[in-house]
Short mmCIF file of C-alpha atoms in Angstrom, two decimals:
data_model
loop_
_atom_site.label_atom_id
_atom_site.label_comp_id
_atom_site.label_asym_id
_atom_site.label_seq_id
_atom_site.Cartn_x
_atom_site.Cartn_y
_atom_site.Cartn_z
CA MET A 1 -38.56 -88.56 -13.12
CA TRP A 2 -41.44 -87.65 -10.83
CA ARG A 3 -44.39 -85.42 -11.58
CA VAL A 4 -45.64 -83.11 -8.79
CA VAL A 5 -49.24 -81.91 -8.87
CA VAL A 6 -51.03 -79.51 -6.51
CA GLY A 7 -54.78 -80.07 -6.75
CA PRO A 8 -57.69 -77.65 -6.33
CA ALA A 9 -58.13 -78.64 -2.67
CA CYS A 10 -55.13 -76.41 -1.80
CA ILE A 11 -56.09 -73.74 0.76
CA GLY A 12 -52.70 -72.05 0.82
CA SER A 13 -51.58 -73.27 4.25
CA ALA A 14 -48.07 -73.10 2.74
CA MET A 15 -46.95 -76.17 4.68
CA CYS A 16 -45.27 -77.40 1.48
CA ALA A 17 -43.65 -74.07 0.56
CA GLY A 18 -42.28 -73.77 4.10
CA LEU A 19 -41.02 -77.33 4.16
CA SER A 20 -39.68 -77.67 0.60
CA PRO A 21 -39.23 -74.17 -0.84
CA ASP A 22 -37.16 -75.55 -3.72
CA LEU A 23 -40.14 -77.58 -4.92
CA PHE A 24 -43.20 -75.51 -4.01
CA THR A 25 -44.00 -71.82 -4.30
CA LEU A 26 -47.05 -69.67 -3.67
CA GLY A 27 -48.74 -68.04 -6.65
CA GLU A 28 -50.49 -64.66 -6.91
CA ASP A 29 -53.60 -66.37 -5.53
CA ARG A 30 -51.48 -67.47 -2.54
CA ARG A 31 -52.10 -71.09 -3.35
CA SER A 32 -49.27 -73.50 -3.85
CA ARG A 33 -47.87 -74.72 -7.12
CA PRO A 34 -44.85 -76.83 -7.97
CA VAL A 35 -41.76 -74.84 -8.96
CA ARG A 36 -41.26 -77.44 -11.71
CA SER A 37 -43.93 -80.01 -12.54
CA GLU A 38 -41.30 -82.69 -13.28
CA ILE A 39 -38.45 -83.32 -10.87
CA GLU A 40 -35.68 -85.76 -10.17
CA PRO A 41 -36.78 -88.14 -7.39
CA ASP A 42 -36.61 -86.10 -4.16
CA HIS A 43 -37.92 -87.23 -0.80
CA ALA A 44 -38.78 -83.63 0.07
CA ALA A 45 -41.69 -83.85 -2.38
CA LEU A 46 -43.11 -86.84 -0.49
CA ASP A 47 -42.62 -85.03 2.84
CA ALA A 48 -44.61 -82.08 1.53
CA ALA A 49 -47.39 -84.30 0.21
CA PHE A 50 -47.55 -86.10 3.55
CA ALA A 51 -47.69 -82.85 5.53
CA CYS A 52 -50.45 -81.21 3.49
CA PRO A 53 -53.57 -80.84 5.67
CA MET A 54 -55.75 -80.94 2.56
CA GLU A 55 -53.95 -83.92 0.99
CA ALA A 56 -53.84 -81.73 -2.11
CA ILE A 57 -50.40 -82.81 -3.36
CA ALA A 58 -49.81 -85.85 -5.53
CA VAL A 59 -46.42 -87.19 -6.60
CA VAL A 60 -46.40 -89.55 -9.59
CA ASP A 61 -43.52 -91.77 -10.64
CA LEU A 62 -43.51 -91.20 -14.39
CA GLU A 63 -41.78 -94.51 -15.07
CA THR A 64 -44.55 -96.60 -13.54
CA GLY A 65 -47.38 -94.06 -13.70
CA ARG A 66 -48.09 -94.79 -10.04
CA VAL A 67 -49.02 -92.21 -7.42
CA ILE A 68 -46.29 -92.65 -4.81
CA SER A 69 -47.38 -89.98 -2.32
CA GLU A 70 -50.12 -92.08 -0.67
CA MET B 1 -39.24 -43.97 5.81
CA VAL B 2 -39.21 -41.92 9.02
CA ALA B 3 -41.57 -43.07 11.73
CA GLU B 4 -44.16 -40.46 12.70
CA GLN B 5 -45.10 -42.20 15.92
CA ALA B 6 -43.13 -43.12 19.02
CA PRO B 7 -41.59 -46.61 18.88
CA ILE B 8 -44.03 -49.25 19.98
CA SER B 9 -43.24 -51.47 22.94
CA TYR B 10 -44.16 -55.00 23.96
CA PRO B 11 -46.57 -56.10 25.41
CA PHE B 12 -48.59 -54.30 22.76
CA PRO B 13 -51.22 -51.81 23.91
CA ASP B 14 -54.67 -53.20 24.68
CA PRO B 15 -57.21 -52.34 22.00
CA PRO B 16 -60.22 -50.24 23.09
CA THR B 17 -62.70 -52.79 21.71
CA ILE B 18 -62.67 -56.56 21.30
CA TYR B 19 -63.59 -56.25 17.60
CA HIS B 20 -60.48 -54.56 16.18
CA PRO B 21 -56.70 -54.58 16.65
CA SER B 22 -55.24 -51.75 18.72
CA PRO B 23 -54.98 -48.52 16.68
CA GLU B 24 -51.25 -48.24 17.51
CA LEU B 25 -50.48 -51.64 15.99
CA ALA B 26 -52.89 -51.26 13.08
CA GLY B 27 -51.36 -47.84 12.36
CA LEU B 28 -47.94 -49.43 11.79
CA LEU B 29 -49.32 -51.15 8.69
CA ARG B 30 -49.51 -47.70 7.05
CA THR B 31 -46.63 -45.83 8.68
CA GLN B 32 -43.95 -48.45 9.28
CA PRO B 33 -44.87 -51.99 8.22
CA VAL B 34 -41.58 -53.40 9.55
CA ALA B 35 -40.97 -51.49 12.78
CA PRO B 36 -38.64 -51.82 15.75
CA VAL B 37 -40.31 -52.74 19.02
CA SER B 38 -38.78 -52.43 22.48
CA MET B 39 -39.11 -55.58 24.52
CA PRO B 40 -39.54 -55.84 28.31
CA ASP B 41 -35.96 -57.13 28.73
CA GLY B 42 -34.57 -54.03 26.97
CA LYS B 43 -33.86 -55.85 23.71
CA THR B 44 -35.19 -54.67 20.36
CA ALA B 45 -37.29 -56.89 18.14
CA TRP B 46 -39.07 -56.16 14.86
CA VAL B 47 -42.78 -56.20 14.28
CA ALA B 48 -44.28 -57.05 10.87
CA THR B 49 -47.89 -56.09 10.07
CA ARG B 50 -48.30 -56.14 6.27
CA ASN B 51 -49.98 -59.28 4.94
CA ALA B 52 -47.22 -60.10 2.44
CA ASP B 53 -44.45 -59.52 5.01
CA VAL B 54 -46.21 -61.55 7.72
CA ARG B 55 -46.72 -64.34 5.23
CA GLN B 56 -42.99 -64.28 4.43
CA VAL B 57 -42.06 -64.43 8.13
CA LEU B 58 -44.30 -67.47 8.55
CA VAL B 59 -43.27 -69.35 5.41
CA ASP B 60 -39.62 -68.45 4.67
CA PRO B 61 -37.40 -71.03 6.46
CA ARG B 62 -34.75 -68.37 7.17
CA PHE B 63 -37.15 -67.10 9.84
CA SER B 64 -36.40 -69.84 12.36
CA ARG B 65 -38.49 -70.91 15.32
CA ALA B 66 -35.69 -72.93 16.92
CA ALA B 67 -33.33 -69.92 16.80
CA ALA B 68 -35.97 -67.91 18.71
CA LEU B 69 -35.06 -70.00 21.77
CA ALA B 70 -31.46 -68.74 21.79
CA PRO B 71 -30.63 -66.82 24.98
CA GLU B 72 -29.75 -63.66 23.04
CA ALA B 73 -33.12 -63.56 21.23
CA ALA B 74 -35.91 -61.30 22.45
CA ARG B 75 -38.56 -63.48 24.10
CA THR B 76 -42.33 -63.39 24.20
CA GLU B 77 -44.84 -65.73 25.85
CA LEU B 78 -45.05 -67.52 22.51
CA THR B 79 -41.32 -68.22 22.25
CA GLN B 80 -41.92 -71.67 23.71
CA PRO B 81 -45.68 -72.14 23.95
CA ILE B 82 -47.45 -74.84 25.99
CA ALA B 83 -44.52 -77.15 26.72
CA ASP B 84 -40.73 -77.19 26.47
CA GLY B 85 -39.76 -79.10 23.35
CA ASN B 86 -43.13 -78.41 21.73
CA MET B 87 -42.86 -78.99 17.99
CA ALA B 88 -43.95 -75.38 17.41
CA SER B 89 -40.54 -74.38 18.80
CA LEU B 90 -38.58 -76.67 16.46
CA ASP B 91 -37.26 -76.40 12.89
CA PRO B 92 -36.98 -79.25 10.38
CA PRO B 93 -35.97 -82.02 10.50
CA GLU B 94 -37.04 -82.48 14.17
CA HIS B 95 -40.26 -80.57 13.53
CA THR B 96 -41.09 -82.68 10.48
CA ARG B 97 -40.49 -85.94 12.33
CA LEU B 98 -42.87 -85.04 15.18
CA ARG B 99 -45.51 -83.30 13.10
CA ASN B 100 -45.70 -86.22 10.67
CA LEU B 101 -46.65 -88.49 13.57
CA VAL B 102 -49.86 -86.51 14.19
CA ALA B 103 -50.53 -84.78 10.84
CA LYS B 104 -52.72 -87.51 9.38
CA ALA B 105 -55.10 -87.39 12.33
CA PHE B 106 -55.95 -83.77 11.46
CA THR B 107 -56.36 -83.75 7.68
CA ALA B 108 -59.53 -82.31 6.16
CA ARG B 109 -60.61 -85.83 5.22
CA ARG B 110 -60.26 -87.22 8.76
CA VAL B 111 -61.92 -84.17 10.26
CA GLU B 112 -64.88 -84.56 7.89
CA GLN B 113 -65.36 -88.08 9.29
CA LEU B 114 -65.72 -86.53 12.75
CA ARG B 115 -68.40 -84.06 11.65
CA PRO B 116 -71.45 -86.25 12.46
CA ARG B 117 -70.11 -86.82 15.97
CA VAL B 118 -69.60 -83.08 16.44
CA VAL B 119 -73.13 -82.34 15.16
CA ALA B 120 -74.49 -84.88 17.67
CA LEU B 121 -72.47 -83.32 20.52
CA VAL B 122 -73.70 -79.85 19.58
CA GLY B 123 -77.26 -81.18 19.74
CA GLU B 124 -76.76 -82.82 23.14
CA LEU B 125 -75.15 -79.71 24.64
CA LEU B 126 -77.90 -77.46 23.26
CA ASP B 127 -80.58 -79.75 24.75
CA LYS B 128 -79.05 -79.03 28.15
CA VAL B 129 -78.62 -75.32 27.42
CA GLU B 130 -82.30 -75.03 26.45
CA ALA B 131 -83.41 -76.80 29.62
CA ALA B 132 -81.22 -74.72 31.97
CA PRO B 133 -82.38 -71.60 33.84
CA ARG B 134 -81.48 -68.40 32.00
CA PRO B 135 -79.15 -66.70 31.63
CA VAL B 136 -76.96 -69.65 30.70
CA ASP B 137 -73.17 -69.43 30.76
CA LEU B 138 -72.30 -70.43 27.22
CA VAL B 139 -68.58 -70.96 28.02
CA GLU B 140 -69.21 -73.56 30.71
CA ASN B 141 -72.17 -75.20 28.99
CA PHE B 142 -71.28 -75.14 25.33
CA ALA B 143 -68.19 -73.41 23.94
CA LEU B 144 -65.72 -75.21 26.22
CA PRO B 145 -67.23 -78.70 26.62
CA LEU B 146 -67.66 -79.13 22.86
CA PRO B 147 -63.98 -78.93 21.84
CA VAL B 148 -62.88 -80.59 25.11
CA GLN B 149 -65.07 -83.60 24.40
CA VAL B 150 -63.92 -83.79 20.77
CA ILE B 151 -60.19 -83.57 21.47
CA CYS B 152 -60.48 -85.96 24.45
CA GLU B 153 -62.22 -88.58 22.35
CA MET B 154 -59.71 -88.15 19.55
CA LEU B 155 -56.65 -88.25 21.78
CA GLY B 156 -57.97 -90.79 24.27
CA VAL B 157 -58.08 -88.61 27.40
CA PRO B 158 -61.00 -88.96 29.85
CA ALA B 159 -63.12 -85.82 29.37
CA GLY B 160 -64.18 -86.25 33.00
CA ASP B 161 -60.70 -85.05 34.00
CA ARG B 162 -61.44 -81.67 32.43
CA ASP B 163 -61.49 -79.66 35.67
CA GLU B 164 -58.05 -81.01 36.48
CA PHE B 165 -56.31 -80.42 33.16
CA HIS B 166 -58.09 -77.21 32.30
CA ALA B 167 -56.43 -75.35 35.18
CA TRP B 168 -53.00 -76.55 33.98
CA SER B 169 -53.92 -75.62 30.44
CA ASP B 170 -54.64 -72.03 31.52
CA SER B 171 -51.21 -71.80 33.13
CA LEU B 172 -49.53 -73.19 30.01
CA LEU B 173 -51.25 -70.51 27.92
CA SER B 174 -50.44 -67.67 30.29
CA THR B 175 -48.45 -64.52 29.64
CA PHE B 176 -45.56 -63.01 31.60
CA GLU B 177 -48.17 -61.59 33.99
CA ARG B 178 -48.18 -64.97 35.71
CA THR B 179 -45.09 -66.36 37.36
CA PRO B 180 -42.70 -68.81 35.67
CA GLU B 181 -43.16 -71.06 38.73
CA GLU B 182 -46.88 -71.36 38.02
CA ARG B 183 -46.10 -72.41 34.48
CA GLU B 184 -43.46 -74.91 35.56
CA THR B 185 -45.76 -76.43 38.17
CA ALA B 186 -48.51 -76.84 35.58
CA GLN B 187 -46.08 -78.31 33.08
CA ARG B 188 -44.84 -80.84 35.62
CA ALA B 189 -48.36 -81.74 36.76
CA MET B 190 -49.59 -82.25 33.25
CA SER B 191 -46.51 -84.30 32.29
CA GLU B 192 -47.18 -86.59 35.25
CA TYR B 193 -50.85 -86.83 34.29
CA PHE B 194 -49.88 -87.92 30.76
CA ALA B 195 -47.23 -90.32 32.04
CA GLY B 196 -49.95 -92.02 34.09
CA LEU B 197 -52.33 -92.12 31.15
CA ILE B 198 -49.61 -93.57 28.89
CA ALA B 199 -48.79 -96.27 31.44
CA ALA B 200 -52.47 -97.23 31.61
CA LYS B 201 -52.71 -97.38 27.82
CA ARG B 202 -49.55 -99.51 27.63
CA ALA B 203 -51.19 -101.98 30.00
CA GLU B 204 -54.42 -101.85 28.03
CA PRO B 205 -53.90 -100.51 24.47
CA THR B 206 -56.53 -98.14 23.07
CA ASP B 207 -57.59 -97.23 19.56
CA ASP B 208 -57.02 -93.46 19.76
CA LEU B 209 -54.28 -90.98 18.86
CA LEU B 210 -52.38 -91.40 22.11
CA GLY B 211 -52.60 -95.17 21.71
CA ALA B 212 -51.24 -94.85 18.15
CA LEU B 213 -48.36 -92.66 19.33
CA ILE B 214 -47.49 -95.15 22.07
CA ALA B 215 -47.39 -97.89 19.42
CA VAL B 216 -44.98 -95.79 17.31
CA ARG B 217 -42.80 -95.10 20.33
CA ASP B 218 -42.67 -98.76 21.38
CA ALA B 219 -42.02 -100.04 17.85
CA ASP B 220 -39.15 -97.64 17.13
CA GLY B 221 -37.71 -95.49 19.92
CA ASP B 222 -35.76 -93.41 17.38
CA ARG B 223 -38.94 -91.98 15.93
CA LEU B 224 -40.34 -90.72 19.22
CA SER B 225 -38.77 -90.40 22.66
CA GLU B 226 -40.80 -90.87 25.84
CA ARG B 227 -40.49 -87.15 26.62
CA GLU B 228 -41.67 -86.24 23.11
CA LEU B 229 -44.61 -88.60 23.47
CA VAL B 230 -45.73 -86.81 26.63
CA MET B 231 -45.11 -83.42 25.02
CA LEU B 232 -47.19 -84.32 21.94
CA GLY B 233 -50.09 -85.41 24.13
CA MET B 234 -49.95 -82.15 26.10
CA THR B 235 -49.66 -80.02 22.98
CA VAL B 236 -52.63 -81.64 21.26
CA LEU B 237 -54.80 -81.48 24.39
CA VAL B 238 -53.97 -77.86 25.29
CA GLY B 239 -53.84 -76.63 21.70
CA GLY B 240 -57.07 -78.45 20.96
CA HIS B 241 -59.56 -76.83 23.24
CA GLU B 242 -58.92 -73.37 24.73
CA THR B 243 -58.36 -71.77 21.33
CA SER B 244 -61.38 -73.47 19.75
CA ALA B 245 -63.61 -72.68 22.73
CA ASN B 246 -62.75 -69.00 22.53
CA GLN B 247 -62.96 -68.95 18.76
CA ILE B 248 -66.58 -70.16 19.14
CA SER B 249 -67.38 -67.51 21.76
CA MET B 250 -65.59 -64.69 19.94
CA CYS B 251 -67.25 -65.58 16.62
CA LEU B 252 -70.65 -65.47 18.31
CA LEU B 253 -69.87 -62.16 20.05
CA THR B 254 -68.67 -60.68 16.76
CA LEU B 255 -71.80 -61.83 14.90
CA LEU B 256 -74.03 -60.37 17.62
CA HIS B 257 -72.14 -57.07 17.34
CA TYR B 258 -73.06 -56.81 13.64
CA PRO B 259 -76.84 -57.52 13.51
CA GLU B 260 -77.07 -57.23 9.74
CA GLN B 261 -74.32 -59.82 9.29
CA LEU B 262 -75.95 -62.00 11.95
CA ARG B 263 -79.20 -61.98 9.97
CA TRP B 264 -77.30 -62.89 6.80
CA PHE B 265 -75.49 -65.74 8.59
CA SER B 266 -78.71 -67.06 10.15
CA ALA B 267 -80.45 -67.01 6.76
CA ASN B 268 -77.65 -69.09 5.24
CA LEU B 269 -77.12 -71.83 7.81
CA ASP B 270 -76.79 -74.41 5.05
CA SER B 271 -73.56 -72.86 3.84
CA VAL B 272 -71.57 -71.60 6.80
CA ALA B 273 -68.08 -72.60 5.64
CA GLN B 274 -67.23 -69.41 3.74
CA PRO B 275 -68.82 -67.00 6.27
CA VAL B 276 -66.85 -68.72 9.05
CA GLU B 277 -63.63 -67.99 7.13
CA GLU B 278 -64.53 -64.29 7.11
CA LEU B 279 -65.34 -64.47 10.83
CA MET B 280 -61.94 -66.05 11.51
CA ARG B 281 -60.21 -63.32 9.49
CA PHE B 282 -62.03 -60.69 11.51
CA VAL B 283 -62.13 -62.08 15.05
CA GLN B 284 -59.47 -60.83 17.46
CA LEU B 285 -58.56 -64.02 19.29
CA GLY B 286 -54.97 -63.26 20.28
CA GLY B 287 -54.58 -61.91 23.80
CA ASN B 288 -51.22 -60.27 23.02
CA GLY B 289 -52.31 -57.97 20.23
CA GLY B 290 -52.52 -60.85 17.79
CA ALA B 291 -48.77 -61.41 17.45
CA GLY B 292 -47.77 -64.92 16.42
CA MET B 293 -44.79 -66.92 17.62
CA PRO B 294 -41.52 -64.97 17.31
CA ARG B 295 -38.98 -65.99 14.64
CA VAL B 296 -35.26 -65.30 14.57
CA LEU B 297 -33.34 -64.80 11.34
CA THR B 298 -30.66 -67.35 10.49
CA GLU B 299 -29.16 -64.91 7.96
CA GLU B 300 -29.63 -61.33 6.77
CA VAL B 301 -33.00 -60.85 5.03
CA VAL B 302 -34.73 -57.84 3.47
CA LEU B 303 -38.29 -57.79 4.79
CA GLY B 304 -40.47 -55.19 3.11
CA ASP B 305 -37.90 -52.45 2.63
CA VAL B 306 -35.97 -53.07 5.83
CA ARG B 307 -32.68 -54.97 5.91
CA LEU B 308 -32.75 -57.18 9.01
CA PRO B 309 -29.52 -58.73 10.29
CA ALA B 310 -29.01 -62.38 11.18
CA GLY B 311 -30.15 -62.90 14.77
CA ALA B 312 -32.98 -60.32 14.56
CA THR B 313 -36.20 -61.34 16.35
CA VAL B 314 -39.34 -60.75 14.29
CA LEU B 315 -42.93 -60.75 15.61
CA PRO B 316 -45.52 -61.38 12.89
CA VAL B 317 -48.83 -59.69 13.78
CA LEU B 318 -51.47 -61.94 12.25
CA SER B 319 -54.43 -59.90 13.49
CA VAL B 320 -53.27 -56.79 11.65
CA ALA B 321 -52.16 -58.72 8.54
CA ASN B 322 -55.76 -59.96 8.39
CA ARG B 323 -56.84 -56.31 8.09
CA ASP B 324 -54.43 -55.35 5.29
CA PRO B 325 -56.33 -53.22 2.73
CA SER B 326 -54.04 -54.40 -0.08
CA MET B 327 -55.41 -57.89 0.50
CA PHE B 328 -58.95 -57.23 1.74
CA GLU B 329 -61.13 -54.38 0.48
CA ASP B 330 -62.52 -52.30 3.34
CA PRO B 331 -60.76 -54.67 5.78
CA ASP B 332 -62.34 -53.39 9.00
CA ARG B 333 -65.79 -54.26 7.74
CA LEU B 334 -67.15 -57.73 8.55
CA ASP B 335 -68.55 -58.95 5.24
CA LEU B 336 -69.69 -62.56 5.38
CA SER B 337 -70.19 -62.67 1.62
CA ARG B 338 -66.50 -61.91 1.04
CA VAL B 339 -64.69 -64.40 -1.27
CA PRO B 340 -62.06 -65.60 -1.21
CA VAL B 341 -60.87 -65.08 2.36
CA GLN B 342 -57.31 -66.28 2.68
CA HIS B 343 -56.72 -65.18 6.24
CA LEU B 344 -53.77 -65.91 8.50
CA ALA B 345 -55.72 -66.78 11.64
CA PHE B 346 -54.10 -70.23 11.64
CA GLY B 347 -50.69 -68.98 10.56
CA ALA B 348 -48.94 -70.38 7.47
CA GLY B 349 -45.91 -72.46 6.59
CA ILE B 350 -44.68 -75.46 8.53
CA HIS B 351 -46.21 -74.25 11.81
CA HIS B 352 -49.66 -73.72 10.27
CA CYS B 353 -52.07 -74.74 13.05
CA LEU B 354 -52.21 -78.54 13.24
CA GLY B 355 -55.85 -78.42 14.32
CA ALA B 356 -57.01 -75.82 11.77
CA GLN B 357 -59.42 -78.11 9.92
CA LEU B 358 -60.85 -79.43 13.18
CA ALA B 359 -61.30 -75.91 14.58
CA ARG B 360 -63.02 -74.79 11.38
CA MET B 361 -65.45 -77.68 11.51
CA GLU B 362 -66.17 -77.20 15.22
CA VAL B 363 -66.85 -73.48 14.78
CA GLN B 364 -69.06 -74.14 11.75
CA GLU B 365 -71.19 -76.70 13.57
CA ALA B 366 -71.24 -74.74 16.84
CA LEU B 367 -72.54 -71.57 15.18
CA ARG B 368 -74.94 -73.47 12.93
CA GLY B 369 -76.36 -75.27 15.97
CA LEU B 370 -76.55 -72.20 18.20
CA LEU B 371 -78.22 -69.90 15.69
CA GLY B 372 -80.46 -72.64 14.33
CA ARG B 373 -81.78 -73.66 17.73
CA LEU B 374 -81.64 -70.32 19.57
CA PRO B 375 -82.23 -67.70 16.86
CA GLY B 376 -82.97 -64.96 19.38
CA ILE B 377 -79.73 -65.53 21.30
CA ARG B 378 -78.21 -62.46 22.95
CA VAL B 379 -75.58 -61.73 25.58
CA THR B 380 -77.08 -60.41 28.82
CA VAL B 381 -74.17 -58.15 29.78
CA PRO B 382 -72.63 -55.23 27.87
CA ASP B 383 -69.19 -55.71 26.31
CA ASP B 384 -67.40 -53.79 29.07
CA GLU B 385 -68.74 -56.29 31.62
CA LEU B 386 -67.43 -59.34 29.76
CA ARG B 387 -64.78 -60.93 31.94
CA PHE B 388 -61.63 -62.32 30.36
CA LYS B 389 -59.13 -64.46 32.26
CA PRO B 390 -56.15 -62.24 33.10
CA GLY B 391 -52.74 -62.89 31.55
CA MET B 392 -53.67 -65.29 28.75
CA ILE B 393 -52.09 -65.47 25.29
CA VAL B 394 -55.55 -66.22 23.89
CA ARG B 395 -58.41 -63.84 24.63
CA SER B 396 -60.14 -66.19 27.01
CA LEU B 397 -63.63 -65.56 28.37
CA GLU B 398 -64.41 -66.42 32.02
CA SER B 399 -68.07 -66.67 31.13
CA LEU B 400 -70.57 -65.64 28.47
CA PRO B 401 -74.09 -65.25 29.92
CA VAL B 402 -76.74 -65.58 27.23
CA THR B 403 -80.50 -65.71 26.94
CA TRP B 404 -82.88 -65.92 23.95
#
């Protein structure tokens, strides 16, 4: 399993929610949050992390504990 | 809901002042937030003005940019901006592939590394401005050369070629008022210019964005075609200076129009980031009423309380969404102490402005420099004598004469 985290640097550009709406959604504060914090491995999560202009998204492989979105 | 007013038509009516959206468009937010609009070709499109609806148009992937290029869709100048095949006119996965090639050059972190260089450039330009006979044209001597120099250095384009590419750039950002031939000629000329530049960089590789893109292209032709390489160069160059230059000028004009806010800004030059966000929410940069790029629905969608069929063209009006009272209290008031300011000046979703962080930083440093060095700055002509280039999709000043 992977863990998806949206950090406080998020400015709500919604790049991630536009790109991977199954994985990211915008909250009341119009900032992004993961739909589920733990997901099956899904390349769309890495795409979203890569596209974020604030580099606010981290994807962690729970098996190894490594951040794999860098 | 029954519309009280006559249906609006495109191009949208010109606003009476440069500080607010046109009353006709702004009025739709209250009377008919998703309204039909008659287009010049006789087709009907839909115009969205409410913040939440505009945000949905920008973010929801069912509102497609690629489908907006279909012959049956209603077209605007922004249907295919700057260059044919521009990534702003593509959907995933093509869009993702191209954007990923340039995204890392424009992250907040990378832009922060450029800040000292921008501060130095601001200083150099202001040295010249101070030494020049007054009034000084701030467009020619500051607002334009700053972002031109920055994007040229980043991309690897000789800034000395500015006079040449700036004329093409104007044509690529023009509205239907100019002829399609003018646009095509500019597009061809700029493509040839980039082809020449790319050939030179192949012969002698350079450590800049264009050099990096050439390396990607030559390592793996599937990731980037030659045509896409040229298109990316054009998009970054054109997208990277005219908008920023006019954002700088329009932010200054707006500050000068609200003296109390100007005093507040000038007294807080150490922390300009948040006030600049409020300025960007407020400033009316769009030359077409502030409508963003049109989207076309890939399936039926309910937007607001209107059921829109598949194939409907929707124009999101960012300038009015930035004045939505449900999002911003007293929205037509410029309030530099406002927090938070989550405006839509850079759009949202996958087409969120690639250069947003760079533009923010340039505007911050430009205004900090200008008001720090020339605190008594004022424009020497009244608003109704300000000259804007005709037929541009960005409100684009010919000149901005200032003294201090």
